[in-house]
Coordinates of N, CA and C in Angstrom, one line a residue:
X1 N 0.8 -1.2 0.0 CA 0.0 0.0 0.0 C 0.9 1.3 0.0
X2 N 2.2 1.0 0.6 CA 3.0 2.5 0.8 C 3.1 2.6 -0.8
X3 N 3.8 1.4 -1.4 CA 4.5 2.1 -3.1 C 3.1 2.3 -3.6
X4 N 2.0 2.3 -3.8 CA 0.9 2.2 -4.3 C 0.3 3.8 -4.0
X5 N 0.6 3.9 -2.8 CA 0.3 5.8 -2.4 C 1.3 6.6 -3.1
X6 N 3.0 6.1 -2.7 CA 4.1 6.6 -3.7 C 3.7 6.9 -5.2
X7 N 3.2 5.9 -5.4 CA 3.5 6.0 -7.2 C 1.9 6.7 -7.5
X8 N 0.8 7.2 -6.7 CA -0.2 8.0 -6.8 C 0.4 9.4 -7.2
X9 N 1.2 9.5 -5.7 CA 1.6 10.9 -5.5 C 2.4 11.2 -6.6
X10 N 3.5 10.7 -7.1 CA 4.3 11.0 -8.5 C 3.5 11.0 -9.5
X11 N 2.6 10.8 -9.6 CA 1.4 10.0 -10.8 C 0.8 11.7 -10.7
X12 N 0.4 12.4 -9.6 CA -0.7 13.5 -9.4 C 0.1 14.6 -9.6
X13 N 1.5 14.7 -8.9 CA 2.6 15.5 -9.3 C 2.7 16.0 -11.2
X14 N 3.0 15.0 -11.4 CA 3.2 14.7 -12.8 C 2.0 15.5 -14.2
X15 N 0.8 15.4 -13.0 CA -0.3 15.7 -14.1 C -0.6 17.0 -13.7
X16 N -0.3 17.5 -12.6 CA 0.3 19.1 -12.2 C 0.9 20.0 -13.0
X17 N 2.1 19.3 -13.6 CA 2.9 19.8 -14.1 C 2.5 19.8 -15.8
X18 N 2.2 19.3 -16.3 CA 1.5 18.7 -17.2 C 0.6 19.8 -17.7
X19 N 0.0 20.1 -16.5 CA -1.9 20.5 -16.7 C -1.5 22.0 -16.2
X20 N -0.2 22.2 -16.0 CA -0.1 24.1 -14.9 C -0.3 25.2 -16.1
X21 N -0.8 25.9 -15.9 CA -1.6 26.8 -16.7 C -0.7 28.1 -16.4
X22 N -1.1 29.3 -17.2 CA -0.5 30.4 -16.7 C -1.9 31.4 -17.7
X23 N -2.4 32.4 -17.1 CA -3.2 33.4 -17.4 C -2.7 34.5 -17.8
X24 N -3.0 34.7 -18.8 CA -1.9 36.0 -19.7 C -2.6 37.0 -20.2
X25 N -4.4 37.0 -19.5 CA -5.7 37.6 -20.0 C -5.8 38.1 -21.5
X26 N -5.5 36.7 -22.3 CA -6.3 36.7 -23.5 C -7.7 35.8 -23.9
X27 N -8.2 35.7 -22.9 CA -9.5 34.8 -23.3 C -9.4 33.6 -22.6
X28 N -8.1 32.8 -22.9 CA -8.0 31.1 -22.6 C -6.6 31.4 -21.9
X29 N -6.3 30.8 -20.6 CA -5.0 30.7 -20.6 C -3.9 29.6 -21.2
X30 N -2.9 29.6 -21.1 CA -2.2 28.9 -22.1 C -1.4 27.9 -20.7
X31 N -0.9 26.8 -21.6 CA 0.0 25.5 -20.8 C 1.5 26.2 -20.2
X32 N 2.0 25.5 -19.3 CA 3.6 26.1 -19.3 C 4.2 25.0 -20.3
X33 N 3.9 24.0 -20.3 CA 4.7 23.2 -21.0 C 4.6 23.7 -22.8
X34 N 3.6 24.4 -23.1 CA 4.0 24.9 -24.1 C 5.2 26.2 -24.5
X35 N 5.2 26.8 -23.3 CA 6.3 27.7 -23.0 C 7.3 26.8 -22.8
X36 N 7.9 25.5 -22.8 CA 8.7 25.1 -22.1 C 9.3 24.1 -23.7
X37 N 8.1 24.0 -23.9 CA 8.6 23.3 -25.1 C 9.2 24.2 -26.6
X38 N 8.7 25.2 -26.5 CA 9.1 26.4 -27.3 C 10.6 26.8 -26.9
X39 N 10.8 26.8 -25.7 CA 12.1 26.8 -25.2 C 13.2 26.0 -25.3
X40 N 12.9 25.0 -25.4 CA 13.6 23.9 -25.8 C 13.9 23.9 -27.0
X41 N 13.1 24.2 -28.1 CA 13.0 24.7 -29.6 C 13.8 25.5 -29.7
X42 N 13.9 26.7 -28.6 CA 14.9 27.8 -29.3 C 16.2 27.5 -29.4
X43 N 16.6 27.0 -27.9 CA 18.3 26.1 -27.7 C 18.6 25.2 -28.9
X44 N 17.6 24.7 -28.9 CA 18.0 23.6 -30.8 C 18.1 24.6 -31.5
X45 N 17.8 26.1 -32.0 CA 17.7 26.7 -33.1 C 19.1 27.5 -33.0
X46 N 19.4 27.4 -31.6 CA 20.8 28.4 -31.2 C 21.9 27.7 -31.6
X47 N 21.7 26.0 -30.9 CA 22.5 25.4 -31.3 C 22.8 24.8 -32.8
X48 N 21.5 24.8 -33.6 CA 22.0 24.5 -34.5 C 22.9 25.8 -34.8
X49 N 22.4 26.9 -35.2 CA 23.5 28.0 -35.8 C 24.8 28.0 -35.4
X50 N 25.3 27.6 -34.4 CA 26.6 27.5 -33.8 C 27.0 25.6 -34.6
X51 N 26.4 25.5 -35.0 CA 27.1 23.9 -35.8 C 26.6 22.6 -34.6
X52 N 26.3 23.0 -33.5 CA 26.5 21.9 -32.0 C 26.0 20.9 -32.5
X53 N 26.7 19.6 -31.7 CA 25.4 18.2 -32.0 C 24.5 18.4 -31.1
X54 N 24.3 18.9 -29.9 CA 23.6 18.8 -28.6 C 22.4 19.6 -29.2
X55 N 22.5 20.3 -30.4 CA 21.0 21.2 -31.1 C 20.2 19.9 -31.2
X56 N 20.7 18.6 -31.3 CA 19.6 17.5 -32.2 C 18.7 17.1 -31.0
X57 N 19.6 16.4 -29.7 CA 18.6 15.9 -28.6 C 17.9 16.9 -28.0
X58 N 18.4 18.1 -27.8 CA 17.9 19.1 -27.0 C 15.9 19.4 -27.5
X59 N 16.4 19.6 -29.5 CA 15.3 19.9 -29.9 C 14.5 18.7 -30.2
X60 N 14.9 16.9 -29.3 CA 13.9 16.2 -29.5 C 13.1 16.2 -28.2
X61 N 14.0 16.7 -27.1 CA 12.6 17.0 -25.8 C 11.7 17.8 -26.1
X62 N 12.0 19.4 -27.0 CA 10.9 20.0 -27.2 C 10.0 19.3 -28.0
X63 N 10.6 18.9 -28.9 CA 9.6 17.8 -29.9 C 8.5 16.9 -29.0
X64 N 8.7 16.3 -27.9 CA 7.7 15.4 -27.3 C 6.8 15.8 -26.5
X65 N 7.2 17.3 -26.0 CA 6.7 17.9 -25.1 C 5.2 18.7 -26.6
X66 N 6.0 19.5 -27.3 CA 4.7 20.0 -28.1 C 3.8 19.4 -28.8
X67 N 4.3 18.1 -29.0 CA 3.5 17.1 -29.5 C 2.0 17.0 -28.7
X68 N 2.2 16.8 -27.4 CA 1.2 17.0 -26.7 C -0.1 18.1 -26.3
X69 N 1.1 19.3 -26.9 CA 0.5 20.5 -26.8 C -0.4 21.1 -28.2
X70 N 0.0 20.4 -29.3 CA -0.7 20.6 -30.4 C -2.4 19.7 -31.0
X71 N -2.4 19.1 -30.1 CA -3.2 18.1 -30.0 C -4.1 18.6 -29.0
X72 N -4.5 19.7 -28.9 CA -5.4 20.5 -27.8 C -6.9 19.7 -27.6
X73 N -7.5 19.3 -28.7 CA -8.7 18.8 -28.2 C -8.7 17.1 -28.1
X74 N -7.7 16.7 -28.1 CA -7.4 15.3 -27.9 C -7.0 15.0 -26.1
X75 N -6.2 15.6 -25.9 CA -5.7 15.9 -24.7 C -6.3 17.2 -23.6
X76 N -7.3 17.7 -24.2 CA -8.3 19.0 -23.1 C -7.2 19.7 -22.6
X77 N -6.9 20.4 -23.4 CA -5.8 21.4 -23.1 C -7.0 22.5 -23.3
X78 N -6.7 24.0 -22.6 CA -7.1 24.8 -23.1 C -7.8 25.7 -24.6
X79 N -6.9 25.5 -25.2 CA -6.8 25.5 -26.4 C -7.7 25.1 -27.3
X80 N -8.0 23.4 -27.2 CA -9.1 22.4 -27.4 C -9.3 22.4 -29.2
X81 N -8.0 22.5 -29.9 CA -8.1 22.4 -31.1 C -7.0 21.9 -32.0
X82 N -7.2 21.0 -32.8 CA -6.3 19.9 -32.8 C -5.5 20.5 -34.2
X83 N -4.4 20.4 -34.1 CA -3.6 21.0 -35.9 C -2.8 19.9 -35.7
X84 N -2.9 18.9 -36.3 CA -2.3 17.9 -36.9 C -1.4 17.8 -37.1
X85 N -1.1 18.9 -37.9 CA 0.1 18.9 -38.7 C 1.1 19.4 -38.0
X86 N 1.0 20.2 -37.4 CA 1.8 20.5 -36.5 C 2.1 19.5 -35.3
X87 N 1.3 18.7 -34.6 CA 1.9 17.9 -34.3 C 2.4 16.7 -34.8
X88 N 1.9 16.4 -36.5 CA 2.5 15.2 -37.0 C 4.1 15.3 -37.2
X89 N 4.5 17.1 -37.1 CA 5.6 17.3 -37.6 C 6.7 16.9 -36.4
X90 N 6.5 17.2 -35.1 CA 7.0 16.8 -33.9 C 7.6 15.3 -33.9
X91 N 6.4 14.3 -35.0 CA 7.1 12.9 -35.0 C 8.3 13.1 -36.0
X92 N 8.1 13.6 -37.0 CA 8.8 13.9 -38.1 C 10.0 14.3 -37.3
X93 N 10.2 15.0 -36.3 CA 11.5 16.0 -36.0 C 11.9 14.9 -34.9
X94 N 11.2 14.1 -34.7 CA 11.9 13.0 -34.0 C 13.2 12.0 -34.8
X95 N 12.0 11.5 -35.9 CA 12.9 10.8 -36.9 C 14.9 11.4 -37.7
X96 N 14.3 12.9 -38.0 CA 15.1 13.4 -38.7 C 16.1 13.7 -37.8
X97 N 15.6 14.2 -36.6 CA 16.8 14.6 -35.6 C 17.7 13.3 -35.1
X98 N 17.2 12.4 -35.0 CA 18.0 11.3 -34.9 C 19.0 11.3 -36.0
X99 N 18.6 11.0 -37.2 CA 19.8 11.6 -38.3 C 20.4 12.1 -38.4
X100 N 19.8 13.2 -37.9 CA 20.7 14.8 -38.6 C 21.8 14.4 -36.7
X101 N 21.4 13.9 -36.0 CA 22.3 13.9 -34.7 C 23.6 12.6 -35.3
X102 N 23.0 11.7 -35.9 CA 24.2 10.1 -36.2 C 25.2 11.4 -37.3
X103 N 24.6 12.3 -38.3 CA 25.4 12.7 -39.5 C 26.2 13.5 -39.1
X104 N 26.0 14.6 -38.0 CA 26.8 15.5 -37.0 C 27.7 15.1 -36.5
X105 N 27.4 13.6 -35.7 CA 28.3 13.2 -35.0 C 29.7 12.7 -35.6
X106 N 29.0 12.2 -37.0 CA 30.4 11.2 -37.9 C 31.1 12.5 -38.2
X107 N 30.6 13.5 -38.7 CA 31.2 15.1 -39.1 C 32.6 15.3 -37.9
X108 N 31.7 15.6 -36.8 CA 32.8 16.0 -35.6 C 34.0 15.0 -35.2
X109 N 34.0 13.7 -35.6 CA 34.5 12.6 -35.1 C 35.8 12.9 -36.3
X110 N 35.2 13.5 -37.4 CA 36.3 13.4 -39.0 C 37.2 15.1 -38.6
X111 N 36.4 15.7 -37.5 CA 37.1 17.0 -37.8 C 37.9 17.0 -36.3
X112 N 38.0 16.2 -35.6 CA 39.2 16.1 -34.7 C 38.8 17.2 -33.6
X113 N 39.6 17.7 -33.0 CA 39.6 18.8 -31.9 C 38.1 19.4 -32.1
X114 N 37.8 19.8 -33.2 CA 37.3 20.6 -33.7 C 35.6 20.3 -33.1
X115 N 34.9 20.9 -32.4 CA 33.3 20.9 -32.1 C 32.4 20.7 -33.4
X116 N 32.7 22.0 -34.6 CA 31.9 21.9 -35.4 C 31.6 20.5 -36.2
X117 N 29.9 20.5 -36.3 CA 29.4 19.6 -36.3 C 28.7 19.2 -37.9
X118 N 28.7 20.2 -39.0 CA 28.5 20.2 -40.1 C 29.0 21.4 -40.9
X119 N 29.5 21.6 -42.2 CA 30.0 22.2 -42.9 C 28.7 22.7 -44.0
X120 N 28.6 24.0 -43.8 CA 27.7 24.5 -44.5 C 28.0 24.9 -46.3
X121 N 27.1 24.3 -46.7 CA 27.1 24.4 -48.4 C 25.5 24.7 -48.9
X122 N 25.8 24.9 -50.0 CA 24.8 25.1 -51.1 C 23.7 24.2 -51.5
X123 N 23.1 23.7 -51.5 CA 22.3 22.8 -52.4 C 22.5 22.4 -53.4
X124 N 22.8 21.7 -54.6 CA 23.3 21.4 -55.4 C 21.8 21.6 -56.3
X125 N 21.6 22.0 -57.7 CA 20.8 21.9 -58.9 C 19.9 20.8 -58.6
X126 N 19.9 19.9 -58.5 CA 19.6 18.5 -58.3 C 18.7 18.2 -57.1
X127 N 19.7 19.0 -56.0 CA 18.7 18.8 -54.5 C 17.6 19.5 -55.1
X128 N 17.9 20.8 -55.4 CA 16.5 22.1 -55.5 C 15.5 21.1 -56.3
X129 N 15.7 20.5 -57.3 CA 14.7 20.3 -58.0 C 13.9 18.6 -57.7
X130 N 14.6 18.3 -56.9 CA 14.0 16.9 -55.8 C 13.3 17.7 -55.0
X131 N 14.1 18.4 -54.4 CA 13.1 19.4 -52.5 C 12.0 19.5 -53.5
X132 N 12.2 21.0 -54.5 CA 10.6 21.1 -55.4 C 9.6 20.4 -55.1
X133 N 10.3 19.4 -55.9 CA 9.5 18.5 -56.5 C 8.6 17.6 -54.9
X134 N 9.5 17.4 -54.4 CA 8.9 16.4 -52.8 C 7.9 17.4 -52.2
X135 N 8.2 18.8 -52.0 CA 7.3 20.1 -51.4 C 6.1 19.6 -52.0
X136 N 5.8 19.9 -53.3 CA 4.9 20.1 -54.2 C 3.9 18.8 -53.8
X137 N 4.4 17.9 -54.4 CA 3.7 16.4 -53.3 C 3.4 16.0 -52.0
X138 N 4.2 16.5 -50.8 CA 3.6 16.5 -49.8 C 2.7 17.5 -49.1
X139 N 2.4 18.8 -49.8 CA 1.8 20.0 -49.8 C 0.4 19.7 -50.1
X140 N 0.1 18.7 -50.9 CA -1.1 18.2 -52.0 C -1.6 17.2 -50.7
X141 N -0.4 16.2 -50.8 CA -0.7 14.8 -49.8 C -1.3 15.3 -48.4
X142 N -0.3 16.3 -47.7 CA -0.9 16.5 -46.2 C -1.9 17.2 -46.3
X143 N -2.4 18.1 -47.5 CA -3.8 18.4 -46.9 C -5.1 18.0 -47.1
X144 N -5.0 17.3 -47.9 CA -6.2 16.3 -47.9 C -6.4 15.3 -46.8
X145 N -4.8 15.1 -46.3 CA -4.7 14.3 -45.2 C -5.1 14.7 -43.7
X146 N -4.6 15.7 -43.8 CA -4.7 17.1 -42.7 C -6.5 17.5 -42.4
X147 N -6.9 17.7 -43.5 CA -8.8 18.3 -43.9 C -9.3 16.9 -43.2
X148 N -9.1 15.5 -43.7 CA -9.4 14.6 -43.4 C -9.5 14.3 -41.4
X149 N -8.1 14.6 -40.9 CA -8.1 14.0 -39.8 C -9.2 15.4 -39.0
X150 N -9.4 16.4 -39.9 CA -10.3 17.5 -38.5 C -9.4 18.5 -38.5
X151 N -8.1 18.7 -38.8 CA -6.8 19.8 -38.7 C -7.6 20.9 -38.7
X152 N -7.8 21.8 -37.6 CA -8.0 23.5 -37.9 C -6.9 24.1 -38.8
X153 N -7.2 24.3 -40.0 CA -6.8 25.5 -41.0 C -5.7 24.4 -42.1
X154 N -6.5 23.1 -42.4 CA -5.4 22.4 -43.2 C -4.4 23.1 -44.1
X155 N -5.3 23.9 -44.6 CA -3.9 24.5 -45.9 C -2.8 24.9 -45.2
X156 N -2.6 25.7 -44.1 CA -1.8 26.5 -43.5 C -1.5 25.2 -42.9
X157 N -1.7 24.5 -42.2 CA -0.8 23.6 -41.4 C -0.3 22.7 -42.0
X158 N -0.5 22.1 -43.3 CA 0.1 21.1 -44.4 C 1.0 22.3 -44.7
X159 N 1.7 23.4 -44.8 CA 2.1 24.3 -45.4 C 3.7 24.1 -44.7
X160 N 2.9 24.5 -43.2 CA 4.0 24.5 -42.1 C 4.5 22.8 -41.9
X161 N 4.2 21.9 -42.0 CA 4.6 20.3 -42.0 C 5.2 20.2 -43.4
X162 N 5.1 20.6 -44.4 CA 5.9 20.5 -46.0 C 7.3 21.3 -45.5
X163 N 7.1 22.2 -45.2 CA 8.3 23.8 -45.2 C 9.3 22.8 -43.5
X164 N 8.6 22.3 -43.0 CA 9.1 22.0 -41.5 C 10.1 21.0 -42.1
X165 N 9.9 19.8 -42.9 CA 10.0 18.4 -43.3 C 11.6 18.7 -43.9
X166 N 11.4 19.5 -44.7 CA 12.2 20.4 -46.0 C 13.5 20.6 -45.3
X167 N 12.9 21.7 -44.1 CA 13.9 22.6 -43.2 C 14.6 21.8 -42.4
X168 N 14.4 20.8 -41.6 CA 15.1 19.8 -40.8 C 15.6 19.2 -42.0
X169 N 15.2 18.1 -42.8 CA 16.1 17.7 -43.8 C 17.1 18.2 -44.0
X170 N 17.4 19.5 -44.6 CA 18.5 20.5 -45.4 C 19.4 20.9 -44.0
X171 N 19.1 20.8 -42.8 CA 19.9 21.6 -41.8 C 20.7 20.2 -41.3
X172 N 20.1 19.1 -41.7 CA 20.8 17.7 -41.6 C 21.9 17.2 -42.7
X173 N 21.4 17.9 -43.5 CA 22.5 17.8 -44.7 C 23.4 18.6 -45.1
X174 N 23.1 20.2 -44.1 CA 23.7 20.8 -44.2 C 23.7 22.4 -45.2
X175 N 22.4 22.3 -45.9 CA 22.1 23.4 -46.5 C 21.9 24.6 -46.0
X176 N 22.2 25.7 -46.8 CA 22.0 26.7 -46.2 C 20.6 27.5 -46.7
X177 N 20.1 26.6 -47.8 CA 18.6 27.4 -48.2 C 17.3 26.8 -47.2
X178 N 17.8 26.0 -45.9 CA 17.1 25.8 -44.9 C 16.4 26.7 -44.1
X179 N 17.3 27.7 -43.7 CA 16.7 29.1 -43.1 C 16.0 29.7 -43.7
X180 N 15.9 29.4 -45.2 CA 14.5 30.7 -45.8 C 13.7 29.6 -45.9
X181 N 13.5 28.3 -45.9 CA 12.8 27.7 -46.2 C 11.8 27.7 -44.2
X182 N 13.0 28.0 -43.3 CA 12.0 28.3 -42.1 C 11.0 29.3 -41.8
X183 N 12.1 30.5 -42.8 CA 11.6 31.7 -43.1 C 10.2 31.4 -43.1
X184 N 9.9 30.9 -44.1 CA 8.8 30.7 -45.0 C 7.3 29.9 -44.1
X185 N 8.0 29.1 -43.0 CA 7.4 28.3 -42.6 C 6.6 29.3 -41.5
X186 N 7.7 30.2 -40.8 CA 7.2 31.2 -39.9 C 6.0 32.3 -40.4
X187 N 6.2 32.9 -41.4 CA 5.5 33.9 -41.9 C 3.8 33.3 -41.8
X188 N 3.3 31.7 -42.5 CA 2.4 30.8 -42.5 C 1.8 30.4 -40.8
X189 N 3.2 30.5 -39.9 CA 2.3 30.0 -38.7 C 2.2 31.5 -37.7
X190 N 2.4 32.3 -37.5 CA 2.5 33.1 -36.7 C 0.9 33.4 -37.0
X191 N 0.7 33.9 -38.2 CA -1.4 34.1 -38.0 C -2.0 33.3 -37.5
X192 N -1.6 31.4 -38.2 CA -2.6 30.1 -38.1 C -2.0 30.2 -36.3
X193 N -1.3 30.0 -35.4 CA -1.1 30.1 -34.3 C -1.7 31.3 -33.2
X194 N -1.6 32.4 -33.6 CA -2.3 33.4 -32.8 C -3.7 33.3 -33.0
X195 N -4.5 32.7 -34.3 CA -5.7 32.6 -34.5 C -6.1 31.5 -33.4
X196 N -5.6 30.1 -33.7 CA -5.8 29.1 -32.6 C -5.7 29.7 -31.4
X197 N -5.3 30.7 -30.8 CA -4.5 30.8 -29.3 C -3.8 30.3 -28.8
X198 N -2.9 29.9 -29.5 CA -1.5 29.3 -29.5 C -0.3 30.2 -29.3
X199 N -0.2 31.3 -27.8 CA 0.4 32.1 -28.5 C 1.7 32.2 -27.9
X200 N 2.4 31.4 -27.4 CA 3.7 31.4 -26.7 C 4.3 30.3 -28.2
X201 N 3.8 29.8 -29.1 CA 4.1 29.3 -30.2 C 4.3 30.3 -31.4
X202 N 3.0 31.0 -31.6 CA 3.1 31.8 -32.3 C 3.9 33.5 -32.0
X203 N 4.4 33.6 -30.7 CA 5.6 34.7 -30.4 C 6.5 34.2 -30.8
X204 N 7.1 32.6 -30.7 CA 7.8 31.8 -31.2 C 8.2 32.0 -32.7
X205 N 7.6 31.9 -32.8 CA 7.5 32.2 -35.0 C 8.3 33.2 -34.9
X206 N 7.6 34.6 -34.3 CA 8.1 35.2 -34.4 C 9.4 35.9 -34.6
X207 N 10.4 35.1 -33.6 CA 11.5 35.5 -33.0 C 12.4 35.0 -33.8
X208 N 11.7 33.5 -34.2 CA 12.5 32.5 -34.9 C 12.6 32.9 -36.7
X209 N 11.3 33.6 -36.9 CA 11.8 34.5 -38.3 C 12.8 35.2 -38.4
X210 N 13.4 35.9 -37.7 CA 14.6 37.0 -37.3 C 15.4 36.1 -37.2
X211 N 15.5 35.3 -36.0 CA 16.6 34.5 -36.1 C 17.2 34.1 -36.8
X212 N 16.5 33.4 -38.0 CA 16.6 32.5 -38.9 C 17.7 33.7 -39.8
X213 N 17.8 34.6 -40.1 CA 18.5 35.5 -40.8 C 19.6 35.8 -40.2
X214 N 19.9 35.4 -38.8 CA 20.8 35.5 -38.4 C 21.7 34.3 -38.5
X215 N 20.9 33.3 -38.4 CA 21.9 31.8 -39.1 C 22.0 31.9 -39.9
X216 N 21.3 32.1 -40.8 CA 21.8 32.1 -42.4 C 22.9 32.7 -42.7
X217 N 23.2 34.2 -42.1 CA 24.3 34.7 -42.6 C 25.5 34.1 -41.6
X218 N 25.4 33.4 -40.4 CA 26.5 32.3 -40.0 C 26.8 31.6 -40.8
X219 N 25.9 31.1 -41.0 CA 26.3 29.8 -41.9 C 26.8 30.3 -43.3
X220 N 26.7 31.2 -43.5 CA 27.2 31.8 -45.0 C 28.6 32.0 -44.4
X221 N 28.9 33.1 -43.5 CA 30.5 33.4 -43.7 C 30.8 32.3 -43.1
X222 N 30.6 30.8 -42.8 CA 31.4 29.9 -42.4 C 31.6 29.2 -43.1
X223 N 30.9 28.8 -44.7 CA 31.1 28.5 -45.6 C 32.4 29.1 -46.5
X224 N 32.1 30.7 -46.6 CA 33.1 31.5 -47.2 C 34.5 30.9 -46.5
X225 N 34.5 31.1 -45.0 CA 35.8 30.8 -44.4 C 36.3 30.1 -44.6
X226 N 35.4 28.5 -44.8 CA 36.1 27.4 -45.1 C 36.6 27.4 -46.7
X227 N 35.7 28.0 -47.5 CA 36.7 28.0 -48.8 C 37.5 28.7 -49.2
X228 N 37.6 29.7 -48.8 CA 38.9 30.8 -48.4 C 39.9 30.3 -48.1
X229 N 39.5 29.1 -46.6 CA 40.5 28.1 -46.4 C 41.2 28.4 -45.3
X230 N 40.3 29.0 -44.5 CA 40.2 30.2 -42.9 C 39.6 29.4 -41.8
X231 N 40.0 29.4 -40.8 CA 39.4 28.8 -39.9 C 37.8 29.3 -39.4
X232 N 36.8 29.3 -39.0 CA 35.5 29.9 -38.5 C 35.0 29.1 -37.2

């Protein structure tokens, strides 16, 4: 009976933390763990720009945590509205981040002393017109898919799951046309997000639009550097 009370009490704790709210007097208040999981999003977004491997696990805790958060009327979250795609992308950033973390790691392992974890390049003619071409088809696929499961605002959230899919791929391979492709992804969620009242996600967008210009031009002069033949 004592572990049986034990494991209640951790069990009640747990859904505490889970369920803790914060009132920001906009109508509905919002989850902390959506603030928490957004935060964890940003450290992946820091770290990626700095090259780190620790960007990949970091941004798979936020990945599990928003999962739960995007699924509002599944889970009776405040919110109470379910975007699909936005949390189908969460599994998606599970999968890729695993990758993009094994591809980092063999990187840093070939570059010795050296932390940096991928070498930033171009896309090659070939990628662009595969990405295209894959956008274009899963753009079509998720929202019929998206409309189907009940997704609030399929077009926009098949938009942000095509652009999301893209952007993790290319930052695992190392592209640098990954940042406007997040660009892109932000500009699409920051409305569909503040509309839902999603809004510690949709400040999110926000910040991470700006950001994203700020990696990009990292990742550019560290490309330059290395062909120059300069250390960065």
């Amino acid at each position: 009976m004592w572990v049986v009370g034990k494991v209640c009490a951790v069990s009640d704790i747990l859904k505490s933390l889970l369920n803790a709210q914060l009132d920001v007097g906009l109508g509905k208040p919002i989850l902390w763990r959506e603030i928490v999981g957004n935060l964890f999003g940003l450290a992946s977004a820091l770290g990626g720009a700095r090259r780190r491997i620790w960007a990949w696990p970091v941004g798979i805790i936020g990945n599990v945590i928003l999962f739960t958060v995007f699924l509002g009327g599944v889970f009776h979250t405040p919110q109470d509205l379910n975007l699909w795609g936005q949390a189908g992308r969460q599994i998606f950033f599970l999968a890729t981040s695993a990758y993009g973390w094994v591809v980092w790691a063999a990187t840093r392992r070939n570059n010795g002393a050296s932390q940096v974890a991928v070498h930033p390049r171009w896309a090659t003619r070939r990628e662009r017109v595969l990405g295209l071409t894959a956008a274009v088809i899963m753009l079509v696929v998720f929202y019929f898919a998206l409309k189907a499961l009940g997704s609030w605002g399929p077009l926009s959230d098949s938009w942000i799951l095509t652009g999301s899919i893209l952007a993790t791929w290319g930052m695992a391979r190392g592209w640098n046309e990954f940042w406007f492709i997040w660009i892109a992804v932000d500009i699409v969620g920051v409305p569909l997000l503040a509309t839902a009242r999603y809004y510690p996600s949709a400040f999110m967008y926000v910040f991470y639009g700006a950001f994203c210009l700020c990696g990009f031009v990292t990742w550019w002069r560290a490309q330059r550097a290395a062909t120059n033949g300069t250390r960065h």
